[in-house]
Coordinates of C-alpha atoms (C1' of nucleotides) in Angstrom, one line a residue:
Chain A
M15 CA -22.8 -29.7 12.3
I16 CA -24.5 -27.5 15.0
S17 CA -26.7 -25.6 12.6
D18 CA -27.1 -25.8 8.8
S19 CA -25.9 -22.3 8.6
V20 CA -23.3 -20.0 10.0
R21 CA -24.2 -18.3 13.2
V22 CA -21.7 -16.1 14.9
R23 CA -21.7 -13.7 17.8
F24 CA -20.0 -10.6 19.2
A25 CA -20.1 -10.9 22.9
P26 CA -18.8 -7.8 24.6
S27 CA -19.0 -7.0 28.2
P28 CA -20.5 -3.5 28.7
T29 CA -17.7 -1.7 30.2
G30 CA -18.7 1.7 28.9
F31 CA -17.1 2.1 25.4
L32 CA -16.4 0.1 22.4
H33 CA -12.7 -0.9 22.3
V34 CA -11.1 -0.8 18.7
G35 CA -10.1 -4.4 19.3
G36 CA -13.7 -5.1 20.0
L37 CA -14.7 -3.3 16.8
R38 CA -12.2 -5.5 14.8
T39 CA -13.8 -8.7 16.5
A40 CA -17.2 -7.6 15.9
L41 CA -16.3 -6.7 12.2
F42 CA -14.7 -10.0 11.5
N43 CA -17.7 -11.9 12.9
F44 CA -20.0 -9.6 11.0
L45 CA -18.0 -10.1 7.8
F46 CA -18.0 -13.8 8.1
A47 CA -21.6 -13.9 8.7
R48 CA -22.3 -11.7 5.6
N49 CA -19.9 -13.5 3.5
T50 CA -21.4 -16.9 4.2
G51 CA -25.1 -16.0 4.4
G52 CA -25.1 -16.6 8.2
R53 CA -26.4 -14.6 11.0
F54 CA -24.6 -12.2 13.2
I55 CA -25.7 -11.9 16.8
L56 CA -25.0 -9.6 19.5
R57 CA -24.8 -10.9 23.0
I58 CA -24.3 -8.7 26.1
E59 CA -22.0 -10.4 28.7
D60 CA -22.8 -8.5 31.7
T61 CA -22.3 -11.2 34.4
D62 CA -19.9 -9.1 36.4
R63 CA -22.1 -6.9 38.8
A64 CA -19.0 -5.1 39.9
R65 CA -18.3 -3.9 36.5
Y66 CA -21.9 -2.6 35.6
V67 CA -21.8 0.8 33.8
E68 CA -25.0 2.7 33.3
G69 CA -25.9 3.2 29.6
A70 CA -23.0 1.1 28.3
V71 CA -25.2 -1.2 26.2
E72 CA -27.0 1.6 24.5
N73 CA -23.5 3.2 23.8
L74 CA -22.1 0.0 22.5
I75 CA -25.0 -0.6 20.2
N76 CA -24.9 3.1 18.9
T77 CA -21.2 2.7 18.2
L78 CA -21.6 -0.6 16.4
H79 CA -24.3 0.9 14.2
W80 CA -22.2 4.0 13.7
A81 CA -19.6 1.7 12.1
G82 CA -22.3 0.1 10.0
L83 CA -22.3 -3.2 11.9
Y84 CA -26.0 -4.2 12.3
Y85 CA -26.7 -7.3 13.9
D86 CA -29.5 -9.8 13.1
E87 CA -30.3 -10.9 16.6
G88 CA -29.6 -9.3 19.9
P89 CA -30.9 -6.8 22.5
L90 CA -33.6 -4.4 21.1
V91 CA -34.2 -6.4 17.9
G92 CA -34.8 -9.7 19.5
G93 CA -34.6 -13.2 18.0
D94 CA -35.7 -16.7 18.5
F95 CA -32.9 -17.5 20.9
G96 CA -33.2 -14.7 23.6
P97 CA -32.8 -13.2 26.0
Y98 CA -29.5 -11.9 24.6
V99 CA -28.4 -10.3 27.7
Q100 CA -26.7 -12.7 30.1
S101 CA -28.0 -11.2 33.3
E102 CA -31.5 -12.1 32.1
R103 CA -30.4 -15.6 31.7
I104 CA -29.5 -16.3 35.3
G105 CA -32.1 -19.2 35.6
I106 CA -30.8 -21.0 32.6
Y107 CA -27.2 -21.1 34.0
K108 CA -28.4 -22.4 37.4
Q109 CA -30.3 -25.2 35.6
H110 CA -27.2 -26.2 33.7
V111 CA -25.0 -26.0 36.8
D112 CA -27.4 -28.3 38.5
L113 CA -27.2 -30.7 35.6
L114 CA -23.4 -30.8 36.0
L115 CA -23.7 -31.2 39.8
E116 CA -26.0 -34.3 39.2
K117 CA -23.6 -35.8 36.7
G118 CA -20.7 -35.2 39.1
T119 CA -18.7 -33.1 36.7
A120 CA -19.0 -30.2 39.0
Y121 CA -18.9 -29.6 42.7
R122 CA -19.6 -27.1 45.4
C123 CA -16.8 -25.2 46.9
F124 CA -17.2 -23.5 50.3
C125 CA -13.7 -22.1 50.5
T126 CA -13.5 -18.5 51.4
P127 CA -11.7 -15.9 49.2
D128 CA -9.3 -15.4 52.0
R129 CA -8.4 -19.1 52.1
L130 CA -7.9 -19.3 48.2
E131 CA -5.8 -16.1 48.4
A132 CA -3.5 -17.7 51.0
M133 CA -3.5 -20.9 49.1
R134 CA -2.3 -19.1 46.0
K135 CA 0.3 -17.2 47.7
E136 CA 1.8 -20.4 49.2
Q137 CA 1.7 -22.0 45.8
E138 CA 3.5 -19.1 44.2
K139 CA 6.1 -19.0 46.8
N140 CA 6.8 -22.7 46.2
K141 CA 6.8 -22.0 42.5
L142 CA 3.9 -24.1 41.8
Q143 CA 1.1 -23.5 39.4
P144 CA -1.6 -21.6 41.2
K145 CA -4.5 -24.0 41.1
Y146 CA -7.5 -24.9 43.4
D147 CA -6.4 -27.6 45.7
R148 CA -9.6 -29.5 45.6
T149 CA -10.3 -29.2 49.4
C150 CA -14.1 -29.2 48.8
L151 CA -14.0 -32.1 46.4
R152 CA -13.1 -34.2 49.3
L153 CA -15.9 -33.1 51.5
S154 CA -17.9 -36.1 52.9
A155 CA -21.7 -36.3 52.1
K156 CA -22.4 -35.2 55.7
E157 CA -20.1 -32.1 55.7
L158 CA -21.6 -31.2 52.3
A159 CA -25.1 -31.4 53.7
D160 CA -24.2 -29.6 56.8
N161 CA -22.7 -26.7 54.9
I162 CA -25.6 -26.3 52.7
S163 CA -28.1 -26.4 55.4
A164 CA -26.1 -24.1 57.4
G165 CA -26.4 -21.7 54.4
K166 CA -22.7 -21.4 53.9
P167 CA -21.9 -19.4 50.7
F168 CA -20.5 -21.5 47.9
V169 CA -19.4 -21.4 44.3
V170 CA -19.6 -24.2 41.9
R171 CA -16.5 -25.5 40.4
M172 CA -15.8 -27.6 37.2
K173 CA -14.3 -30.9 38.1
V174 CA -11.5 -31.2 35.5
P175 CA -10.6 -34.7 34.5
D176 CA -7.1 -35.9 35.6
D177 CA -4.3 -36.5 33.1
I178 CA -6.1 -36.2 29.8
S179 CA -5.0 -34.2 26.8
V180 CA -7.4 -31.6 25.6
K181 CA -7.2 -31.0 21.9
F182 CA -9.1 -28.9 19.6
S183 CA -8.6 -27.4 16.1
D184 CA -8.5 -23.7 15.6
I185 CA -9.3 -22.5 12.1
I186 CA -6.5 -19.7 12.3
R187 CA -4.0 -21.7 14.4
G188 CA -4.4 -25.2 13.5
D189 CA -4.2 -28.0 16.2
V190 CA -3.8 -26.9 19.7
E191 CA -3.2 -29.2 22.7
F192 CA -3.3 -28.7 26.5
L193 CA -2.9 -31.1 29.3
S194 CA -5.9 -31.2 31.6
E195 CA -3.4 -31.2 34.4
R196 CA -2.7 -27.6 33.6
V197 CA -6.3 -26.5 33.8
D198 CA -7.7 -25.3 37.0
D199 CA -10.9 -26.4 38.5
Q200 CA -12.6 -23.2 37.2
V201 CA -15.5 -21.6 39.0
L202 CA -18.6 -21.8 37.1
L203 CA -21.1 -20.4 39.3
K204 CA -20.2 -17.5 41.6
S205 CA -21.4 -17.1 45.1
D206 CA -23.8 -14.3 44.1
G207 CA -25.5 -16.9 41.8
F208 CA -24.1 -15.2 38.5
P209 CA -22.2 -17.5 36.2
T210 CA -18.6 -16.8 35.2
Y211 CA -17.6 -16.0 31.6
H212 CA -16.7 -19.6 30.9
L213 CA -19.9 -21.2 31.8
A214 CA -22.2 -18.5 30.4
N215 CA -20.2 -18.5 27.3
V216 CA -20.5 -22.1 26.6
V217 CA -24.2 -22.4 27.7
D218 CA -25.1 -19.5 25.5
D219 CA -23.2 -20.5 22.4
H220 CA -24.7 -23.9 22.6
L221 CA -28.3 -22.8 23.2
M222 CA -28.0 -20.0 20.5
K223 CA -26.6 -22.5 18.1
I224 CA -23.3 -20.6 17.5
S225 CA -21.5 -22.5 14.8
H226 CA -18.1 -20.4 14.9
V227 CA -16.6 -18.8 17.9
I228 CA -14.5 -16.0 16.6
R229 CA -12.8 -14.1 19.4
G230 CA -9.6 -12.5 20.4
E231 CA -6.4 -14.5 21.3
E232 CA -6.5 -13.7 24.8
W233 CA -9.2 -16.4 25.0
L234 CA -7.0 -19.2 23.5
S235 CA -5.6 -20.2 26.9
S236 CA -9.0 -20.7 28.3
T237 CA -10.4 -22.7 25.4
P238 CA -9.6 -25.9 26.9
K239 CA -11.9 -25.1 29.8
H240 CA -14.6 -24.4 27.4
V241 CA -13.8 -27.7 25.5
L242 CA -14.1 -29.7 28.7
L243 CA -17.4 -28.1 29.5
Y244 CA -18.8 -29.0 26.2
K245 CA -17.8 -32.5 26.8
A246 CA -19.2 -32.4 30.3
F247 CA -22.5 -31.4 28.9
G248 CA -22.3 -33.9 26.1
W249 CA -22.5 -31.1 23.5
E250 CA -20.9 -30.8 20.1
L251 CA -18.1 -28.3 19.8
P252 CA -18.4 -25.2 17.7
E253 CA -15.4 -24.2 15.4
F254 CA -13.0 -21.9 17.0
A255 CA -11.0 -19.0 15.4
H256 CA -8.8 -16.8 17.6
L257 CA -7.9 -13.6 16.1
P258 CA -4.4 -12.1 16.5
L259 CA -4.3 -9.2 19.1
L260 CA -4.1 -5.6 18.4
L261 CA -0.9 -4.1 19.8
N262 CA 0.4 -0.7 21.0
P263 CA 3.5 0.6 19.2
D264 CA 5.5 -1.2 21.9
R265 CA 3.8 -4.5 20.9
S266 CA 2.0 -4.9 24.1
K267 CA -1.6 -5.5 24.1
L268 CA -3.5 -2.5 22.9
S269 CA -4.5 -0.3 25.8
K270 CA -5.4 3.1 27.0
R271 CA -2.4 5.1 28.3
Q272 CA -0.6 4.6 24.9
G273 CA -3.3 6.3 22.9
D274 CA -7.0 6.2 22.1
V275 CA -8.6 2.7 22.3
A276 CA -12.4 3.7 22.1
V277 CA -14.1 3.8 18.8
E278 CA -15.8 6.8 20.0
D279 CA -12.4 8.6 20.5
Y280 CA -11.7 8.1 16.8
R281 CA -15.2 9.1 15.7
D282 CA -15.0 12.3 17.7
K283 CA -11.5 13.1 16.3
G284 CA -13.2 13.2 12.8
Y285 CA -12.2 9.8 11.4
L286 CA -14.7 8.4 9.0
K287 CA -16.3 5.2 9.7
E288 CA -15.3 3.9 6.4
A289 CA -11.6 4.5 7.1
L290 CA -11.6 3.0 10.6
V291 CA -13.5 0.0 9.5
N292 CA -11.2 -0.5 6.5
F293 CA -8.2 0.1 8.7
V294 CA -9.3 -2.4 11.3
A295 CA -10.1 -5.0 8.7
L296 CA -6.4 -4.7 7.5
L297 CA -5.1 -5.5 10.8
G298 CA -4.8 -9.3 10.7
W299 CA -6.6 -9.9 7.3
N300 CA -5.7 -9.2 3.7
P301 CA -7.4 -10.0 0.5
G302 CA -4.4 -11.9 -0.9
D303 CA -3.7 -9.2 -3.4
E304 CA -2.5 -5.7 -3.4
R305 CA -5.8 -3.9 -2.9
E306 CA -6.1 -1.9 0.2
I307 CA -9.0 0.4 0.1
F308 CA -12.2 -1.4 0.8
S309 CA -15.9 -0.3 1.5
L310 CA -17.8 -2.4 3.9
A311 CA -19.7 -4.0 1.1
E312 CA -16.5 -5.0 -0.6
L313 CA -15.2 -6.3 2.6
E314 CA -18.3 -8.5 3.0
K315 CA -17.6 -9.9 -0.4
E316 CA -13.9 -10.5 0.0
F317 CA -13.5 -11.7 3.6
S318 CA -12.6 -15.2 4.7
L319 CA -11.1 -16.6 8.0
E320 CA -8.5 -18.5 5.9
K321 CA -6.8 -15.3 5.1
V322 CA -6.7 -14.2 8.6
N323 CA -3.1 -14.3 10.0
K324 CA -1.7 -15.4 13.3
S325 CA 0.5 -12.6 14.7
G326 CA -0.5 -9.6 16.4
A327 CA -0.7 -6.2 14.6
V328 CA 0.4 -2.9 15.8
F329 CA -2.3 -0.1 15.5
N330 CA -0.5 2.3 13.3
V331 CA -2.2 5.7 13.3
E332 CA -0.2 7.0 10.4
K333 CA -1.9 4.5 8.1
L334 CA -5.2 5.2 9.5
N335 CA -4.8 8.9 8.6
W336 CA -3.9 7.9 5.0
L337 CA -6.9 5.7 4.8
N338 CA -9.1 8.6 6.1
F339 CA -7.7 10.8 3.3
Q340 CA -8.4 8.0 0.7
H341 CA -12.0 7.6 2.0
L342 CA -12.6 11.3 2.4
R343 CA -11.8 11.9 -1.3
R344 CA -14.1 9.0 -2.3
Q345 CA -17.1 10.8 -0.8
T346 CA -19.2 12.9 -3.1
D347 CA -19.0 16.6 -2.9
G348 CA -22.5 16.6 -1.4
E349 CA -21.5 14.3 1.4
V350 CA -18.5 16.3 2.1
L351 CA -20.7 19.4 2.0
S352 CA -23.1 18.2 4.8
M353 CA -20.0 17.0 6.9
L354 CA -18.4 20.5 6.5
K355 CA -21.7 22.2 7.6
A356 CA -21.8 20.1 10.6
H357 CA -18.3 20.8 11.4
L358 CA -18.7 24.5 10.9
S359 CA -21.6 24.4 13.4
K360 CA -19.4 22.6 15.9
M361 CA -16.7 25.3 15.5
S362 CA -19.5 28.0 16.2
I363 CA -19.4 29.2 12.6
D364 CA -22.8 29.7 11.2
P365 CA -22.9 27.6 7.9
S366 CA -26.0 29.6 6.7
K367 CA -23.6 32.5 6.3
F368 CA -22.2 30.7 3.3
P369 CA -24.2 29.6 0.3
D370 CA -23.8 25.9 -0.6
R371 CA -22.2 27.1 -4.0
Y372 CA -19.6 28.9 -1.9
L373 CA -18.8 25.9 0.3
L374 CA -18.6 23.6 -2.7
E375 CA -16.0 25.8 -4.2
V376 CA -14.1 25.5 -1.1
I377 CA -14.4 21.8 -1.0
T378 CA -13.1 21.6 -4.6
A379 CA -10.1 23.8 -3.8
M380 CA -9.2 21.9 -0.6
R381 CA -10.3 18.3 -1.2
E382 CA -6.7 17.1 -2.2
R383 CA -5.2 19.0 0.7
V384 CA -7.2 17.7 3.8
S385 CA -7.3 14.3 5.4
F386 CA -10.1 15.2 7.6
V387 CA -13.2 17.5 7.5
K388 CA -11.7 19.6 10.1
G389 CA -8.9 20.3 7.9
F390 CA -11.2 22.7 6.0
T391 CA -11.1 25.1 8.9
E392 CA -7.6 24.3 10.2
K393 CA -5.8 24.5 6.9
S394 CA -7.9 27.3 5.3
P395 CA -9.6 29.3 7.8
Y396 CA -9.4 32.3 5.5
F397 CA -12.4 30.9 3.6
F398 CA -14.5 31.5 6.5
S399 CA -13.0 34.8 7.9
P400 CA -10.5 37.3 6.9
P401 CA -7.0 36.6 8.2
E402 CA -6.4 37.9 11.9
E403 CA -2.7 37.8 11.5
Y404 CA 0.0 37.2 9.1
D405 CA 2.5 34.5 9.3
P406 CA 5.8 36.1 10.3
A407 CA 7.9 33.6 8.6
V408 CA 6.0 34.3 5.4
I409 CA 6.3 38.0 5.7
N410 CA 10.0 37.6 6.4
K411 CA 10.4 35.6 3.1
R412 CA 7.8 37.2 0.8
W413 CA 7.0 40.7 1.9
K414 CA 9.4 43.3 0.4
P415 CA 9.6 47.1 1.1
Q416 CA 7.8 47.6 -2.3
S417 CA 5.2 45.0 -1.8
A418 CA 2.6 47.4 -0.3
E419 CA 3.0 49.7 -3.4
Y420 CA 2.6 46.8 -5.8
L421 CA -0.4 45.5 -4.1
G422 CA -2.0 48.9 -4.3
E423 CA -1.5 49.0 -8.0
L424 CA -3.0 45.4 -8.1
S425 CA -6.0 46.5 -6.0
E426 CA -6.3 49.3 -8.5
A427 CA -6.4 46.9 -11.5
F428 CA -8.9 44.5 -9.7
S429 CA -11.4 47.2 -8.9
K430 CA -11.7 48.2 -12.5
M431 CA -13.0 44.7 -13.4
S432 CA -16.6 43.8 -13.4
D433 CA -17.7 40.3 -12.4
P434 CA -14.1 38.9 -12.8
Q435 CA -13.6 35.3 -13.2
K436 CA -10.4 33.4 -12.1
G437 CA -8.7 33.9 -15.3
D438 CA -9.4 37.6 -15.2
Y439 CA -7.6 37.9 -11.9
E440 CA -4.7 36.2 -13.4
D441 CA -4.5 38.4 -16.5
A442 CA -4.9 41.5 -14.4
L443 CA -2.0 40.4 -12.2
H444 CA 0.2 39.5 -15.2
R445 CA -0.4 42.9 -16.8
T446 CA 0.2 44.7 -13.5
A447 CA 3.6 42.8 -12.9
E448 CA 4.5 43.8 -16.5
S449 CA 3.8 47.4 -16.1
L450 CA 5.7 47.4 -12.9
K451 CA 8.4 45.6 -14.6
V452 CA 8.7 42.9 -11.9
G453 CA 8.2 39.2 -11.9
N454 CA 4.7 37.7 -11.2
G455 CA 6.0 36.2 -8.0
E456 CA 6.5 39.8 -6.6
L457 CA 2.8 40.1 -6.7
I458 CA 1.7 36.6 -6.2
H459 CA 3.3 35.8 -2.9
P460 CA 2.4 39.2 -1.1
L461 CA -1.2 38.8 -2.5
R462 CA -1.4 35.2 -1.1
L463 CA -0.3 36.5 2.3
A464 CA -2.8 39.4 2.1
V465 CA -5.7 37.2 1.4
S466 CA -4.9 34.2 3.4
G467 CA -2.4 35.2 6.0
M468 CA -0.3 32.2 5.2
G469 CA 2.0 30.9 2.7
E470 CA 0.3 27.7 1.5
G471 CA -2.9 26.5 0.1
P472 CA -4.7 26.1 -3.2
G473 CA -3.9 28.0 -6.3
L474 CA -3.9 31.7 -5.5
F475 CA -6.4 32.6 -8.2
D476 CA -8.7 30.0 -6.9
I477 CA -8.6 31.6 -3.6
V478 CA -9.2 35.0 -4.8
S479 CA -12.0 34.0 -7.2
I480 CA -13.8 32.1 -4.4
I481 CA -13.7 34.9 -1.8
G482 CA -14.5 37.4 -4.6
K483 CA -13.4 40.9 -5.8
E484 CA -14.8 43.0 -3.0
E485 CA -13.4 40.8 -0.2
T486 CA -10.0 40.4 -2.1
I487 CA -9.7 44.3 -2.3
R488 CA -10.7 44.6 1.3
R489 CA -8.1 42.1 2.4
I490 CA -5.3 43.8 0.3
N491 CA -6.0 47.2 1.8
S492 CA -6.0 45.7 5.3
A493 CA -2.7 43.9 4.6
I494 CA -1.1 47.2 3.3
E495 CA -2.1 48.8 6.6
R496 CA -1.2 46.1 8.8
I497 CA 2.0 44.4 7.6
K498 CA 5.1 46.1 8.8
Chain B
rG266 C1' 7.8 -19.4 37.4
rG267 C1' 4.1 -22.7 34.5
rC268 C1' 1.3 -23.3 30.1
rG269 C1' 0.1 -21.4 25.2
rC270 C1' 0.6 -18.5 20.9
rU271 C1' 3.7 -15.9 17.6
rA272 C1' 8.3 -14.5 14.8
rU273 C1' 9.4 -11.2 6.6
rC274 C1' 11.5 -3.7 5.7
rG275 C1' 10.3 1.2 11.5
rU276 C1' 4.8 -0.2 10.8
rC277 C1' 0.7 -3.2 8.1
rU278 C1' 1.6 -7.1 4.9
rA279 C1' 2.5 -10.7 0.0
rG280 C1' 5.0 -15.0 -0.1
rU281 C1' 2.1 -22.3 1.2
rG282 C1' 10.1 -25.9 -1.6
rG283 C1' 12.6 -23.6 -7.2
rC284 C1' 8.8 -17.7 -10.2
rC285 C1' 12.4 -14.1 -4.2
rC286 C1' 20.1 -11.6 -4.3
rA287 C1' 12.0 -11.2 -1.3
rG288 C1' 6.6 -7.9 -3.9
rG289 C1' 2.9 -4.0 -2.3
rA290 C1' 1.2 -0.1 1.1
rC291 C1' 1.9 3.6 5.3
rG292 C1' 5.9 6.6 6.9
rU293 C1' 11.0 8.6 5.8
rC294 C1' 14.3 10.7 1.8
rG295 C1' 15.4 12.6 -3.3
rC296 C1' 13.8 14.2 -8.1
rC297 C1' 9.8 16.0 -11.5
rC298 C1' 5.5 19.1 -11.8
rU299 C1' 4.6 24.2 -9.6
rC300 C1' 2.7 31.0 -7.5
rU301 C1' 2.9 28.1 -2.2
rC302 C1' 1.2 23.8 0.2
rA303 C1' -0.8 19.4 -1.0
rA304 C1' -2.1 15.8 -4.6
rG305 C1' 0.1 13.2 -8.5
rG306 C1' 4.5 10.8 -11.2
rC307 C1' 9.4 8.7 -10.9
rG308 C1' 13.2 6.9 -7.7
rA309 C1' 16.0 5.6 -3.1
rA310 C1' 17.1 3.5 1.7
rA311 C1' 14.8 -0.4 4.6
rA312 C1' 13.1 -7.1 6.3
rC313 C1' 13.2 -13.4 5.8
rA314 C1' 15.4 -13.3 14.7
rC315 C1' 19.5 -17.1 15.4
rG316 C1' 21.4 -22.2 15.2
rG317 C1' 20.8 -27.1 13.5
rG318 C1' 18.6 -30.5 10.4
rU319 C1' 15.2 -32.5 6.0
rU320 C1' 16.1 -31.7 0.6
rC321 C1' 19.4 -31.4 -5.6
rG322 C1' 17.2 -26.8 -3.7
rA323 C1' 14.6 -23.4 1.7
rC324 C1' 11.5 -17.2 3.7
rU325 C1' 8.7 -21.5 2.9
rC326 C1' 9.0 -28.3 6.3
rC327 C1' 11.1 -30.3 11.4
rC328 C1' 13.8 -29.5 16.0
rG329 C1' 16.2 -26.3 19.4
rU330 C1' 17.5 -21.4 21.0
rU331 C1' 16.1 -16.5 21.6
rA332 C1' 12.6 -12.7 21.7
rG333 C1' 7.7 -10.7 22.2
rC334 C1' 2.9 -11.3 23.7
rG335 C1' -1.2 -13.6 25.9
rC336 C1' -3.3 -16.6 30.0
rU337 C1' -2.5 -18.3 34.8
rA338 C1' -9.4 -14.3 39.6
rC339 C1' -16.1 -15.9 42.6
rC340 C1' -13.1 -10.0 35.2
rA341 C1' -14.4 -10.6 30.7

RNA sequence: GGCGCUAUCGUCUAGUGGCCCAGGACGUCGCCCUCUCAAGGCGAAAACACGGGUUCGACUCCCGUUAGCGCUACCA
């Protein structure tokens, strides 16, 4: 046992945004930690100077927090095993590389990128596995010393043992075996003095007492390198769990170009964090029964690595939409109210023009009809301003030559009521229809068109009672003038 | 090309040798409800990749084939 308790980490490289696959990895680590009473650590893997993106770390942390994933140790909050940013740990990697150099399980390589490139091309041409040819392993002591004193740039490579079998057990996949013959003498330390992922990852996981390495399946193939490194250092192996990949609809690894991959994209489109988290949790994990709607707290309680499956999962937006609807309807009216106000402001509609009581009525009327908060303005703009135009298809279907006359009668009837309630409008309409000797539908449909401009929505009398008598009459008169 | 992983309805999945002529959910379609649209209810179509074994019995175990994906950098 590496540690008495579970310690897991999410170790993204700060490339500018949080990938939904990254969110899923972070979530599973987080859930596993919470479920087992362990600690969830955030470590920033920024060892590639070429990929440095300004502000990426802050953005990553913000997005993680937006999703409700708070880490116990990491940048900003600190911890006993810091620093948690790899670019601040360069000295540590250097020390460890020196250790391997002394032990002879690593060696300096002075080969130029050009030579390596040419070598690889040649190998590929001959259908050989691209692999470092160990030229620098055969350097004499004198050549080595000369190269060093000449200040020739070098990298440090791992010396992979010949002809052994590298085995490890993966919690999700079971026993996995690779032949060392197949693993390349991986670069551990780059010529700029920065470590590669493989080195930094192993050193940090060990030093930070990580008990379980939970990461994407794309790392499975390089795990033998890591296992060999642990052995070279004489360290105990953590547990490994390689998560199935998230896939595009065409089943390739989830990527841009085929849709949104940034968590921020989904947030900005109006998805609730509850829905996105729930959705991503279900990609590769299930509770073993038929429940599907989970809050983060419920997930923490239910999650286990044993129930994570092995095969990749397509990111299916349809189901995400449905989950958003499910979670939206689980929000309280008050929560929806404040989201609606924020949305109205975003749409340049001053929310203070509408009393809370009014907005709450709109929410009650529309709740079952929207999957997103933006649906309130998209599907029922008439609650926020009078219709600017009338749907021609509805006019065609519902507006008869006599409709204007009927609505005139109706408007007359409405105007005689004082402080009418929903039922009063209904009664008035029925009475008007009766005296006109027509079916209710002859009034209902044109009235809906007049007040909303469209042919669908909540119950007509709900709409009318929400917008009120004066406004209803105004809209009727306006429709009489404007339609046909 | 090599190595590795994976393989149940279109999609997410349940299923750990008999309970499965395979269950749920999204989506699709139909019906009911109904002033419209949703929601809701009911129902339908829809899958064990293929071939060998093992076994009294395979979706479940083993082998092979095929397919998909991943990795194969001084990226992570």
